[in-house]
JSON list of C-alpha atoms in Angstrom, two decimals:
[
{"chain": "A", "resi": 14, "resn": "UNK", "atom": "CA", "xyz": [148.64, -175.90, 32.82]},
{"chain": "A", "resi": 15, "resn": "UNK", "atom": "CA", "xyz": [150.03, -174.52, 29.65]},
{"chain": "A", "resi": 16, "resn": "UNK", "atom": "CA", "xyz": [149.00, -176.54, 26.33]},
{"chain": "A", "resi": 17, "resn": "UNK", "atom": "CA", "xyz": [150.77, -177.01, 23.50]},
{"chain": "A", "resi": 18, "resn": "UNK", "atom": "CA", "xyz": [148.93, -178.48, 20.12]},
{"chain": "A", "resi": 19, "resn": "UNK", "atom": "CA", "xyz": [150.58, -180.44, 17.22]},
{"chain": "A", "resi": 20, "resn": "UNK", "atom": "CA", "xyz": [148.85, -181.20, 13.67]},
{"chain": "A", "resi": 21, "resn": "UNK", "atom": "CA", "xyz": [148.77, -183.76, 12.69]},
{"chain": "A", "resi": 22, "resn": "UNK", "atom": "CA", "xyz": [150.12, -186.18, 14.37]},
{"chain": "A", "resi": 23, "resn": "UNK", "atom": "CA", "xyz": [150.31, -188.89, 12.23]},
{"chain": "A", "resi": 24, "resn": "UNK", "atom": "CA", "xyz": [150.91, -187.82, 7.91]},
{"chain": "A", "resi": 25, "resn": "UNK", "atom": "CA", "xyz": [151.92, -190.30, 5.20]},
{"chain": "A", "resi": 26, "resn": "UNK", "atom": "CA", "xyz": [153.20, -188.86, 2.03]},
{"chain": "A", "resi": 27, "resn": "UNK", "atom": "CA", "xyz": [155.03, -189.72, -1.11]},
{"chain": "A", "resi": 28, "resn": "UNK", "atom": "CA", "xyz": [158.76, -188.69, -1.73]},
{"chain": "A", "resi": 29, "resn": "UNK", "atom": "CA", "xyz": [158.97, -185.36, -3.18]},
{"chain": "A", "resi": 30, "resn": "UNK", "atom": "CA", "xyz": [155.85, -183.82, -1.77]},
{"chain": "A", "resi": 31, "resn": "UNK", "atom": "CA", "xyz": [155.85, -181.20, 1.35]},
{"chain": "A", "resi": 32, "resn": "UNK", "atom": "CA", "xyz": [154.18, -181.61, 4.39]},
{"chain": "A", "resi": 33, "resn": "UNK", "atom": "CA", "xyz": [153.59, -178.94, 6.84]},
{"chain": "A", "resi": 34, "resn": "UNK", "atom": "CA", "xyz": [153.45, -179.31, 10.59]},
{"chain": "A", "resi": 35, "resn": "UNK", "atom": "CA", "xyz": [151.17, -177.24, 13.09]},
{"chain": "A", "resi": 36, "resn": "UNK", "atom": "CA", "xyz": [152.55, -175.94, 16.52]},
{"chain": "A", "resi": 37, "resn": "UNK", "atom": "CA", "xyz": [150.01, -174.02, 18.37]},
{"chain": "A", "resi": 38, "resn": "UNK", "atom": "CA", "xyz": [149.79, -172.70, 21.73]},
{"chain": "A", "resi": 39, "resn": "UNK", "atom": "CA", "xyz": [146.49, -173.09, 22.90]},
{"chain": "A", "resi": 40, "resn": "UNK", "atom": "CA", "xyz": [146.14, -171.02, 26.30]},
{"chain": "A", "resi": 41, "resn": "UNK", "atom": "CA", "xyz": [149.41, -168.50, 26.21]},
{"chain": "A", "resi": 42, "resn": "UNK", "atom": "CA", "xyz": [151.30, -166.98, 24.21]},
{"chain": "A", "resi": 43, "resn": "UNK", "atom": "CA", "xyz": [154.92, -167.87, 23.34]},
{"chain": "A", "resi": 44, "resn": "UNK", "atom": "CA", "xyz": [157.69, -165.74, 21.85]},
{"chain": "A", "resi": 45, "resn": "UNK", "atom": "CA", "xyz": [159.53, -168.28, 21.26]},
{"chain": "A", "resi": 46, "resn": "UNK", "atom": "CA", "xyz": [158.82, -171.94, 19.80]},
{"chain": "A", "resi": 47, "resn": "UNK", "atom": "CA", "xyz": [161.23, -175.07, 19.35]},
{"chain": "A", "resi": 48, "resn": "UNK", "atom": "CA", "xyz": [161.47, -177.48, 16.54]},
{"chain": "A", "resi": 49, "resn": "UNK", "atom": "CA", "xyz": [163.07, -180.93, 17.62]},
{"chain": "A", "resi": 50, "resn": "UNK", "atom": "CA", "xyz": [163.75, -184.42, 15.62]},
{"chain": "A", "resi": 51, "resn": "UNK", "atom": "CA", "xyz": [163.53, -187.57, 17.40]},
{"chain": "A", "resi": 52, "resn": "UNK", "atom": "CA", "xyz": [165.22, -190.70, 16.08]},
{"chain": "A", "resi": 53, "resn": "UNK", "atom": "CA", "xyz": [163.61, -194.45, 18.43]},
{"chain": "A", "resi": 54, "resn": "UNK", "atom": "CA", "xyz": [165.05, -194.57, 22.10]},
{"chain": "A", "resi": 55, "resn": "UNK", "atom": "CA", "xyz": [167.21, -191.24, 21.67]},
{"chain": "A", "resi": 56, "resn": "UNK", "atom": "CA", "xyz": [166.77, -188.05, 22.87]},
{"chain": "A", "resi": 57, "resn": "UNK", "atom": "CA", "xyz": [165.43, -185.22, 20.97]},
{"chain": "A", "resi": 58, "resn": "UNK", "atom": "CA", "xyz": [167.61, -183.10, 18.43]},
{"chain": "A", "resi": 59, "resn": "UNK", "atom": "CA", "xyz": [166.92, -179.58, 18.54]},
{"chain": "A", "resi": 60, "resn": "UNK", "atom": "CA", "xyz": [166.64, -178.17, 14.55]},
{"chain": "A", "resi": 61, "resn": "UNK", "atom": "CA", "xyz": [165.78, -174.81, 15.22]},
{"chain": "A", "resi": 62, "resn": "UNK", "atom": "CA", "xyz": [164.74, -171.88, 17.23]},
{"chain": "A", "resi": 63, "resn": "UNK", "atom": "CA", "xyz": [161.46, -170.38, 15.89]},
{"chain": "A", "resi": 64, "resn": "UNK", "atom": "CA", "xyz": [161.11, -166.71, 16.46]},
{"chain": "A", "resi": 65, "resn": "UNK", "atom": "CA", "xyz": [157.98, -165.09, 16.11]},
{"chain": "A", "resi": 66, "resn": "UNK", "atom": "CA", "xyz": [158.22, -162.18, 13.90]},
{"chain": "A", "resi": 67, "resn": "UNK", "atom": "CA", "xyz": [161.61, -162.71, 12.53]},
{"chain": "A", "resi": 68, "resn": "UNK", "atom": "CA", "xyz": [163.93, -165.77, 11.13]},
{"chain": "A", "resi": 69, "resn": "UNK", "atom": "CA", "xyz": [164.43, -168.84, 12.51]},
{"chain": "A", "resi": 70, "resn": "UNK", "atom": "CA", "xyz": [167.77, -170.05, 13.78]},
{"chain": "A", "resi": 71, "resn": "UNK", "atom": "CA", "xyz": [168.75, -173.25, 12.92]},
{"chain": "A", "resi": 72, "resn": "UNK", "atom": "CA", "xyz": [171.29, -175.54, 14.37]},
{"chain": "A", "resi": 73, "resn": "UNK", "atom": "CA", "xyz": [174.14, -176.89, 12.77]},
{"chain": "A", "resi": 74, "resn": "UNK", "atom": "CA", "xyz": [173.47, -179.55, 10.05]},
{"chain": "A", "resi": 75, "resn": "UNK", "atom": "CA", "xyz": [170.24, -178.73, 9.74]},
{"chain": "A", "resi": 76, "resn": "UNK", "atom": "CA", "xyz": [169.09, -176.94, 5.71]},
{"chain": "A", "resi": 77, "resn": "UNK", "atom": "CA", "xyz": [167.20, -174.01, 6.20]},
{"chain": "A", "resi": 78, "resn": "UNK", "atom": "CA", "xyz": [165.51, -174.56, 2.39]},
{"chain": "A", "resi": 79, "resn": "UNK", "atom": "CA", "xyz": [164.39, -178.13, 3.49]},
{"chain": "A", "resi": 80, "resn": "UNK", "atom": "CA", "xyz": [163.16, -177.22, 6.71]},
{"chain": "A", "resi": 81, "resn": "UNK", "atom": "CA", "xyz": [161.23, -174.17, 6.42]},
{"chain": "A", "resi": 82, "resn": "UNK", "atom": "CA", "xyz": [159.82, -172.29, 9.93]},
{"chain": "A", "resi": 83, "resn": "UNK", "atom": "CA", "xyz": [157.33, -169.61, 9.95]},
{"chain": "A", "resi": 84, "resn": "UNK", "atom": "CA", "xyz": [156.27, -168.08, 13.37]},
{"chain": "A", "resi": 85, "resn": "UNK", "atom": "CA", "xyz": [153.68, -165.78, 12.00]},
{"chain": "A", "resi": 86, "resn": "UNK", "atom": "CA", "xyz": [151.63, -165.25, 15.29]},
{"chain": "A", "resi": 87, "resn": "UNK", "atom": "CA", "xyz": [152.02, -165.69, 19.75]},
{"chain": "A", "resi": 88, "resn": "UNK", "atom": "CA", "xyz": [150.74, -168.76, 19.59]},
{"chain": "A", "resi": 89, "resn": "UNK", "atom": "CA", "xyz": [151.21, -170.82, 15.67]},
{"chain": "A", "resi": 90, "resn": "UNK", "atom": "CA", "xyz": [154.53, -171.63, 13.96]},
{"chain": "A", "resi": 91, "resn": "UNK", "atom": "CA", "xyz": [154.60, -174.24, 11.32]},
{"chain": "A", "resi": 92, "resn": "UNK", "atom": "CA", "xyz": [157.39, -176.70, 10.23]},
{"chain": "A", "resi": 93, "resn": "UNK", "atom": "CA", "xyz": [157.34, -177.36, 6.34]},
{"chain": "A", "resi": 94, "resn": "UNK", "atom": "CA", "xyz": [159.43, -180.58, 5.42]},
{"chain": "A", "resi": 95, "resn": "UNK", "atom": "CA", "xyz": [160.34, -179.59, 1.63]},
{"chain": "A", "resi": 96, "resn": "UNK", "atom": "CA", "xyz": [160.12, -182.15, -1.02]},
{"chain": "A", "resi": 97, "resn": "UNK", "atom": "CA", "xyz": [160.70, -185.05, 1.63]},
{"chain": "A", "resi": 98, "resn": "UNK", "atom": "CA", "xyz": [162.21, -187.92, 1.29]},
{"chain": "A", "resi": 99, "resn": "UNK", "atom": "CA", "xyz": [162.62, -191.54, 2.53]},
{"chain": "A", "resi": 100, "resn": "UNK", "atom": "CA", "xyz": [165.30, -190.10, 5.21]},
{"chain": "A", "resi": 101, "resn": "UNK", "atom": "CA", "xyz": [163.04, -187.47, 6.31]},
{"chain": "A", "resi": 102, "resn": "UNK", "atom": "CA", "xyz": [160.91, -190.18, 8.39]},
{"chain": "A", "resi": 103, "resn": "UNK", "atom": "CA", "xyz": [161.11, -189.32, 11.91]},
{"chain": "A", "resi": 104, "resn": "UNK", "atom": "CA", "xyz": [159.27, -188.34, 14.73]},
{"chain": "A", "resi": 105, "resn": "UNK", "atom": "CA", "xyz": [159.02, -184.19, 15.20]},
{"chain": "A", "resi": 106, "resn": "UNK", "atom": "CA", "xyz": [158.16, -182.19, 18.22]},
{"chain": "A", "resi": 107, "resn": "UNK", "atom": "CA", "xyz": [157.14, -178.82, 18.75]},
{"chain": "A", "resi": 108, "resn": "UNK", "atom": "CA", "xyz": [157.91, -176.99, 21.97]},
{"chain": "A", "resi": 109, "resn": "UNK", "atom": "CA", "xyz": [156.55, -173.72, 23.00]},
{"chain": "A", "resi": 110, "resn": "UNK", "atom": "CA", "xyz": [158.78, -171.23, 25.42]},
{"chain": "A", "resi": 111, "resn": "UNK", "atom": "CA", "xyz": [156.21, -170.27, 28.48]},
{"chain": "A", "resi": 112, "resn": "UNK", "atom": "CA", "xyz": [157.43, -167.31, 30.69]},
{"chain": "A", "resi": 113, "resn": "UNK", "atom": "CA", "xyz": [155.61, -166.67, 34.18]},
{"chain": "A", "resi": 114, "resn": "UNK", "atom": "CA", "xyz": [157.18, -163.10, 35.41]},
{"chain": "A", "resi": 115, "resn": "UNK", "atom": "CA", "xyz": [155.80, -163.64, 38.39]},
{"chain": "A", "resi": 116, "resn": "UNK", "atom": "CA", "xyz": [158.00, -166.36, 40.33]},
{"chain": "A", "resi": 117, "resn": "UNK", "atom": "CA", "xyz": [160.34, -166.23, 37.18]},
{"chain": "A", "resi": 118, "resn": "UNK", "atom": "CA", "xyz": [158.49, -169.49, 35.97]},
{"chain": "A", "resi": 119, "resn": "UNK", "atom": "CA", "xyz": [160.16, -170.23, 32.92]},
{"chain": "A", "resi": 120, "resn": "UNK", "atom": "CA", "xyz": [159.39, -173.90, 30.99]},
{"chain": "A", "resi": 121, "resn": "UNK", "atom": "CA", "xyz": [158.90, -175.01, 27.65]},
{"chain": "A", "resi": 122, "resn": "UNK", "atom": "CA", "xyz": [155.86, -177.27, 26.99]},
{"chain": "A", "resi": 123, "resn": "UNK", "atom": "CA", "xyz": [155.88, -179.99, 24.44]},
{"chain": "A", "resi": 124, "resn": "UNK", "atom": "CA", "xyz": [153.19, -180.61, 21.70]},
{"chain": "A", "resi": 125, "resn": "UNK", "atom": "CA", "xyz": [152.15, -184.84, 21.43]},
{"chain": "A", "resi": 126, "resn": "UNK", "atom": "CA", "xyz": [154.54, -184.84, 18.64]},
{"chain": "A", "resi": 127, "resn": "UNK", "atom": "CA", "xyz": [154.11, -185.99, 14.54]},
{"chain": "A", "resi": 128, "resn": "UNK", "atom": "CA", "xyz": [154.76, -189.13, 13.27]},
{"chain": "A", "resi": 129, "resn": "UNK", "atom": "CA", "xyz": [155.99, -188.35, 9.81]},
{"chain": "A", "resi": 130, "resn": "UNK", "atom": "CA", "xyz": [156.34, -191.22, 7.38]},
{"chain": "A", "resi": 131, "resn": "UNK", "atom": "CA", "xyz": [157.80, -190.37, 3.86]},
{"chain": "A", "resi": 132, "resn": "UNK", "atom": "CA", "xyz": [157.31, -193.54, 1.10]},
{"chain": "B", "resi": 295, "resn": "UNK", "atom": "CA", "xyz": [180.40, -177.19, 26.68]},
{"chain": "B", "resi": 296, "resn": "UNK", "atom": "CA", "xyz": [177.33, -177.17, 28.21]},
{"chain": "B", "resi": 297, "resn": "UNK", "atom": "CA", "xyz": [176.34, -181.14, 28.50]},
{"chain": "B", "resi": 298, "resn": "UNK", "atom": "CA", "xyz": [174.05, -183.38, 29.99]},
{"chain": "B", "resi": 299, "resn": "UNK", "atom": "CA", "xyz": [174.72, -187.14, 31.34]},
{"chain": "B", "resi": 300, "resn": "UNK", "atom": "CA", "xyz": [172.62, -189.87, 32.06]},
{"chain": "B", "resi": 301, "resn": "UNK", "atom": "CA", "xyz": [174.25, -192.79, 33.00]},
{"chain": "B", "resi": 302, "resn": "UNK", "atom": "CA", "xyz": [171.92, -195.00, 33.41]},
{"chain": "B", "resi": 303, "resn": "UNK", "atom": "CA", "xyz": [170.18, -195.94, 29.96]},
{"chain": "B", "resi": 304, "resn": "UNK", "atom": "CA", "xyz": [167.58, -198.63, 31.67]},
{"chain": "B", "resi": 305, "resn": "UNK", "atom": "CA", "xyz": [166.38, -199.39, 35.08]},
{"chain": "B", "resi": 306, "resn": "UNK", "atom": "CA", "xyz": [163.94, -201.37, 36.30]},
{"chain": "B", "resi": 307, "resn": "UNK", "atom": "CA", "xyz": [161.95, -200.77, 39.91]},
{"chain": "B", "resi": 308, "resn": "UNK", "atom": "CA", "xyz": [159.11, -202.83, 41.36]},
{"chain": "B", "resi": 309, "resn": "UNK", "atom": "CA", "xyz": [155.44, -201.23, 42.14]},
{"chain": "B", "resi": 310, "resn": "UNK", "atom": "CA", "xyz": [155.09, -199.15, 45.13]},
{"chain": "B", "resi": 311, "resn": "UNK", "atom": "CA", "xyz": [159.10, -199.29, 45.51]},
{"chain": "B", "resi": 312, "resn": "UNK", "atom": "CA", "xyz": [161.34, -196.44, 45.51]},
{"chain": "B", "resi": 313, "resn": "UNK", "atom": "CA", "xyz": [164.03, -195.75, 42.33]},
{"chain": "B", "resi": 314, "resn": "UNK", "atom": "CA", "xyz": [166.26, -192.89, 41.45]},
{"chain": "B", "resi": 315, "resn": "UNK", "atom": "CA", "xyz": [167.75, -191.60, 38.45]},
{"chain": "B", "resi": 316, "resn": "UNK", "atom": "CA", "xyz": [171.04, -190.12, 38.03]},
{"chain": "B", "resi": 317, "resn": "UNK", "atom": "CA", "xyz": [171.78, -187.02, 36.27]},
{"chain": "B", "resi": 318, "resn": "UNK", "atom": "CA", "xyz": [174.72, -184.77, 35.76]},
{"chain": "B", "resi": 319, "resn": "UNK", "atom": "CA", "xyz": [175.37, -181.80, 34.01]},
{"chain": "B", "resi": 320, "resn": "UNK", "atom": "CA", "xyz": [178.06, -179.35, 32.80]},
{"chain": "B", "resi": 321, "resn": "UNK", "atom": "CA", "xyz": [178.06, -175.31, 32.40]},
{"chain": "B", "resi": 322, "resn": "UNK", "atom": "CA", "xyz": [179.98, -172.58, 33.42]},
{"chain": "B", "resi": 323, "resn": "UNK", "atom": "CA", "xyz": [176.76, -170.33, 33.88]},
{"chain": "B", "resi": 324, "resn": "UNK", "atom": "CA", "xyz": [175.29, -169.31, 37.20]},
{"chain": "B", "resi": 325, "resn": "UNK", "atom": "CA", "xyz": [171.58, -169.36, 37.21]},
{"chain": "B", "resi": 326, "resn": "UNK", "atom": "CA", "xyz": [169.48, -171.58, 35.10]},
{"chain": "B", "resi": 327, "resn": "UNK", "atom": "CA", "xyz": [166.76, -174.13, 35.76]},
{"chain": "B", "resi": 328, "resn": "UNK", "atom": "CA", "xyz": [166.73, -177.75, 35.31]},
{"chain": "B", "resi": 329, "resn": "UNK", "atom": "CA", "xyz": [163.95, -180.01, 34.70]},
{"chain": "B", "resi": 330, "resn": "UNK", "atom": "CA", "xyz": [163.20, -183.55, 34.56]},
{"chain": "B", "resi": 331, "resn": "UNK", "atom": "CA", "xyz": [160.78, -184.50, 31.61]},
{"chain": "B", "resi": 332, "resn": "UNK", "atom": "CA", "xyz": [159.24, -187.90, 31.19]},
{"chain": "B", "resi": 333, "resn": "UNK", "atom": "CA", "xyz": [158.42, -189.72, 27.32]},
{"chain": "B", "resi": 334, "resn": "UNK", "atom": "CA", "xyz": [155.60, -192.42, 27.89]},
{"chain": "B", "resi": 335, "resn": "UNK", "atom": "CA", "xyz": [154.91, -194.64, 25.11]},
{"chain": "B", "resi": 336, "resn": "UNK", "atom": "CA", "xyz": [152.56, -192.26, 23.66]},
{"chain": "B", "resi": 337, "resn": "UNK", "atom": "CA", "xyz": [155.46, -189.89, 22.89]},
{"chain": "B", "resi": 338, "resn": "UNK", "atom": "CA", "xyz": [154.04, -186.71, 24.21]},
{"chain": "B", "resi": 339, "resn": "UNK", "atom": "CA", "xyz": [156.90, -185.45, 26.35]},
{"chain": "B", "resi": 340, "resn": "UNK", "atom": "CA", "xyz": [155.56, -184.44, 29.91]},
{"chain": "B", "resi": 341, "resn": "UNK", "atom": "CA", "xyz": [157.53, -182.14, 33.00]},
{"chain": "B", "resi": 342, "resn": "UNK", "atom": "CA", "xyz": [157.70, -183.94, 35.78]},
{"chain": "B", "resi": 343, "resn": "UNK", "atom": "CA", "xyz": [159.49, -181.32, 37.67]},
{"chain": "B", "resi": 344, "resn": "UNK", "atom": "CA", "xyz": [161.91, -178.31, 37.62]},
{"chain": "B", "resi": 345, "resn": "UNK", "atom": "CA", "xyz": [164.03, -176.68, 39.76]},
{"chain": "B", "resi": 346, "resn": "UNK", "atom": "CA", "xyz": [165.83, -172.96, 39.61]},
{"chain": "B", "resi": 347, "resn": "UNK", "atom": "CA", "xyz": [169.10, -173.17, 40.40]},
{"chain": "B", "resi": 348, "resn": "UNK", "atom": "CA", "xyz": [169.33, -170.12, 42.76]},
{"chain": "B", "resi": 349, "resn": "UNK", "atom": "CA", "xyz": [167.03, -172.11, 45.07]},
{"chain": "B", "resi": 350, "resn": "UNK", "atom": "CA", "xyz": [168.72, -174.69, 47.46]},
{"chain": "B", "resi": 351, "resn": "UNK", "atom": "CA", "xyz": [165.39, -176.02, 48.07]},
{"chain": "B", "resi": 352, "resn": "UNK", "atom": "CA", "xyz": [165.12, -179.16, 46.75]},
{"chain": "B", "resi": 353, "resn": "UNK", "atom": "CA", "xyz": [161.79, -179.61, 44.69]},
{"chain": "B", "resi": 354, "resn": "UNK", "atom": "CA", "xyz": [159.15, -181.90, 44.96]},
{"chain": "B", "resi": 355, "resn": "UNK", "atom": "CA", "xyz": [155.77, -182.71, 43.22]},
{"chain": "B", "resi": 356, "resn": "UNK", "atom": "CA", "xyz": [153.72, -185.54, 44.81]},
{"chain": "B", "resi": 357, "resn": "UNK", "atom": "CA", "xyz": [155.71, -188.71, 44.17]},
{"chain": "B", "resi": 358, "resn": "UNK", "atom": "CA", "xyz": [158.63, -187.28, 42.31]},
{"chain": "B", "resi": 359, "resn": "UNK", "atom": "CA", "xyz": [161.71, -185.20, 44.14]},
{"chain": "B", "resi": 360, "resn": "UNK", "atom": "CA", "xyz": [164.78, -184.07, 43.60]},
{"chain": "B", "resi": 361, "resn": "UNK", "atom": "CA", "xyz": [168.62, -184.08, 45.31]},
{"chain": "B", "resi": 362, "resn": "UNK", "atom": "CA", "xyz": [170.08, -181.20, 43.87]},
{"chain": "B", "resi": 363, "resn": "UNK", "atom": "CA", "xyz": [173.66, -180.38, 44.40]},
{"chain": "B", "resi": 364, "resn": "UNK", "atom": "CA", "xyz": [174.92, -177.05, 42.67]},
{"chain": "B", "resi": 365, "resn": "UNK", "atom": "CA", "xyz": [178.52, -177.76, 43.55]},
{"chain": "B", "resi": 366, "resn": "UNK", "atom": "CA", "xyz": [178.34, -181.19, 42.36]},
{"chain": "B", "resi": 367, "resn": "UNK", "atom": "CA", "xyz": [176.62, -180.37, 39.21]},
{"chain": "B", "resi": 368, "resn": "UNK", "atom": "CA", "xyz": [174.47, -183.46, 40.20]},
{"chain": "B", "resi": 369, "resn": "UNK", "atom": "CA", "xyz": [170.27, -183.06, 39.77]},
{"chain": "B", "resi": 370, "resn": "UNK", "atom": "CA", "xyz": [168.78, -186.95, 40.50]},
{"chain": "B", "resi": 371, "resn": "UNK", "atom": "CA", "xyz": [164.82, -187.90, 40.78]},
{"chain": "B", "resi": 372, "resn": "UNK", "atom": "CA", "xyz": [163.36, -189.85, 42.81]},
{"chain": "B", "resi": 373, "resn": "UNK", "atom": "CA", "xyz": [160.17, -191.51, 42.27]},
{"chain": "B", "resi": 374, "resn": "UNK", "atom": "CA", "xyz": [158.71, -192.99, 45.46]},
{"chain": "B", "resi": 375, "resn": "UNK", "atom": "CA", "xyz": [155.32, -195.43, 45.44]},
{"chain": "B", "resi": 376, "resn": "UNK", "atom": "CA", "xyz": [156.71, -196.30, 42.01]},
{"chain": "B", "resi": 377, "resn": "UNK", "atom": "CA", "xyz": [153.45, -197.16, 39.93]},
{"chain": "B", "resi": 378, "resn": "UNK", "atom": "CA", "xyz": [153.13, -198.82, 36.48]},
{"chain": "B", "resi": 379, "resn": "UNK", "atom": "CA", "xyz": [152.25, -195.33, 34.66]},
{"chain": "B", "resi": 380, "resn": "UNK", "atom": "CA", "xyz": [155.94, -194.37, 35.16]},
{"chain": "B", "resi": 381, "resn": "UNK", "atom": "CA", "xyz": [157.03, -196.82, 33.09]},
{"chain": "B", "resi": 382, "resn": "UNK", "atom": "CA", "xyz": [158.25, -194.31, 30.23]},
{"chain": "B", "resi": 383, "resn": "UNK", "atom": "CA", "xyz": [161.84, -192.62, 29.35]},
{"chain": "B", "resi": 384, "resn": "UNK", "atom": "CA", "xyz": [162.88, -189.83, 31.57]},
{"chain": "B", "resi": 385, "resn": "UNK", "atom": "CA", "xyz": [165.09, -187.04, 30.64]},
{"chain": "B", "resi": 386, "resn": "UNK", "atom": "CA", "xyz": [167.49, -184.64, 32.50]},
{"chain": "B", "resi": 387, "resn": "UNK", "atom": "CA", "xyz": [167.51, -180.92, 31.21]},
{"chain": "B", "resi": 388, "resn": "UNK", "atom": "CA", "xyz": [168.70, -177.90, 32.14]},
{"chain": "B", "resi": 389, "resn": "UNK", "atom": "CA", "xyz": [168.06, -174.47, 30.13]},
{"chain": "B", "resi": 390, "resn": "UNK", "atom": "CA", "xyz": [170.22, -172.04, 28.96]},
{"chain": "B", "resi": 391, "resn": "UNK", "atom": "CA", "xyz": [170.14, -168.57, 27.16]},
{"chain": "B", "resi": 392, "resn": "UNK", "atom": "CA", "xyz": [167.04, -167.85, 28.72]},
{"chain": "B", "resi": 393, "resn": "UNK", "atom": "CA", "xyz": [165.36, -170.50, 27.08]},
{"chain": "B", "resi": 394, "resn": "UNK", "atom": "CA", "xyz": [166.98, -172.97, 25.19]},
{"chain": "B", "resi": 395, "resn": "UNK", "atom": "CA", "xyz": [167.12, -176.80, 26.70]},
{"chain": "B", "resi": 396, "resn": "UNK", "atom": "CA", "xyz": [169.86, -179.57, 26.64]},
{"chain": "B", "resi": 397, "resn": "UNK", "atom": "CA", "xyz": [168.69, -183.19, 27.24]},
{"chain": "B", "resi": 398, "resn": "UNK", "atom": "CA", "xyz": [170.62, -185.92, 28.12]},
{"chain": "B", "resi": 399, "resn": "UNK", "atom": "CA", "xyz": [170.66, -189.58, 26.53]},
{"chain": "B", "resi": 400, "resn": "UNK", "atom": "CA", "xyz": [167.49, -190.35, 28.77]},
{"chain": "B", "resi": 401, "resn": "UNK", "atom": "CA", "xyz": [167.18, -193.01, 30.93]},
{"chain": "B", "resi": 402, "resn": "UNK", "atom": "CA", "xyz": [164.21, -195.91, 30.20]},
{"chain": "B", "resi": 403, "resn": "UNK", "atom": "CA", "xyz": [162.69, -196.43, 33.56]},
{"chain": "B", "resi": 404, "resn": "UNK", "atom": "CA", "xyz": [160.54, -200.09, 33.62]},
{"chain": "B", "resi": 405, "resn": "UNK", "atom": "CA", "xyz": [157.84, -200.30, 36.69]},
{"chain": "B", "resi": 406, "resn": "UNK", "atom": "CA", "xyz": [156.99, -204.12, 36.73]},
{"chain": "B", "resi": 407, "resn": "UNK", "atom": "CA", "xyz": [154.23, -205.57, 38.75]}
]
């Protein structure tokens, strides 16, 4: 099946640093990525739309300069939290679009997710 | 407004019994897919199952199915031979502009033994 990576998955950092955040998929190719934000026992918050070769689009309420997306290749778009802060802590997860032409299979796969702990 | 409902945040089911979770769903568009995706402890969010919604099929995969009714904007799951790796929080989707999803609240499914 299609596999989605996420690094890391666990990062502790001090407020005021960045952190960036690896999606990758590992065996096909996706136009398209997703960047979500999950708070404990809710559902997940979509934050933007990760294009690759062009801008990101990113929903309401979330800042573009805090949240920076880069989809430089098929299969790798990264997620840098900008000087982070206490409020920043969440858990994020990285989805990758996955189009089958044949059978008009059309999913998006989930990386395992990062635990992102700002101090 | 396109919208998902879950109303159902918790349920419990015995092993080996059989349990189903609700979903509903709102959106004026004609053909899109829905899934059901389940969150285990771990986090890493895992499809259990789609379904397009030309197809009046309903779909199944192994222990998991679905009642799909287009007119009623109503996609449930059932999980038959319920087993204690279930336990996890399941979520109703559907996508939309070719490939954006909306979830629902989710629904925490408990498998006791």
């Amino acid at each position: 099946g299609a596999v989605v990576s996420q690094h890391p998955s666990w990062v502790i950092c001090k407020s005021g640093t960045s952190v960036k955040i690896e999606c990758r998929s590992l065996d096909f190719q996706a136009t398209t990525m997703f960047w979500y934000r999950q708070f404990p026992k809710q559902s997940l918050m979509l934050m933007a739309t990760s294009n690759e070769g062009s801008k990101a689009t990113y929903e309401q309420g979330v800042e573009k300069d805090k949240f920076l997306i880069n989809h430089a290749s098929l299969t790798l778009s990264t997620l840098t939290v900008t000087s982070a802060h206490p409020e920043d802590s969440s858990f994020y997860i990285c989805s990758a679009f996955h189009r089958v032409t044949s059978g008009h299979q059309e999913t998006q796969y989930f990386g395992p997710g990062t635990r992102l702990l700002v101090l | 407004a396109q919208t998902v409902t879950q109303s159902q945040p918790e349920m419990s089911v015995q092993e080996a019994e059989t349990v189903t979770l609700s979903c509903t769903y709102d959106t004026s568009e004609s053909n899109y897919y829905l899934f059901w995706y389940k969150q285990p402890p771990s986090r890493q969010m895992i499809l259990v199952i789609r379904q397009e919604a030309y197809k009046q099929q309903n779909a199944t995969e192994n222990r998991f199915s679905v009642n799909f009714q287009k007119a009623a904007k109503s996609f449930s799951l059932k999980i038959s031979d319920s087993q204690l790796g279930d336990t996890a929080m399941y979520f109703c989707a559907f996508m939309i502009g070719g490939n954006k999803l909306v979830f629902g609240a989710g629904t925490i499914l408990r498998v006791k033994s």
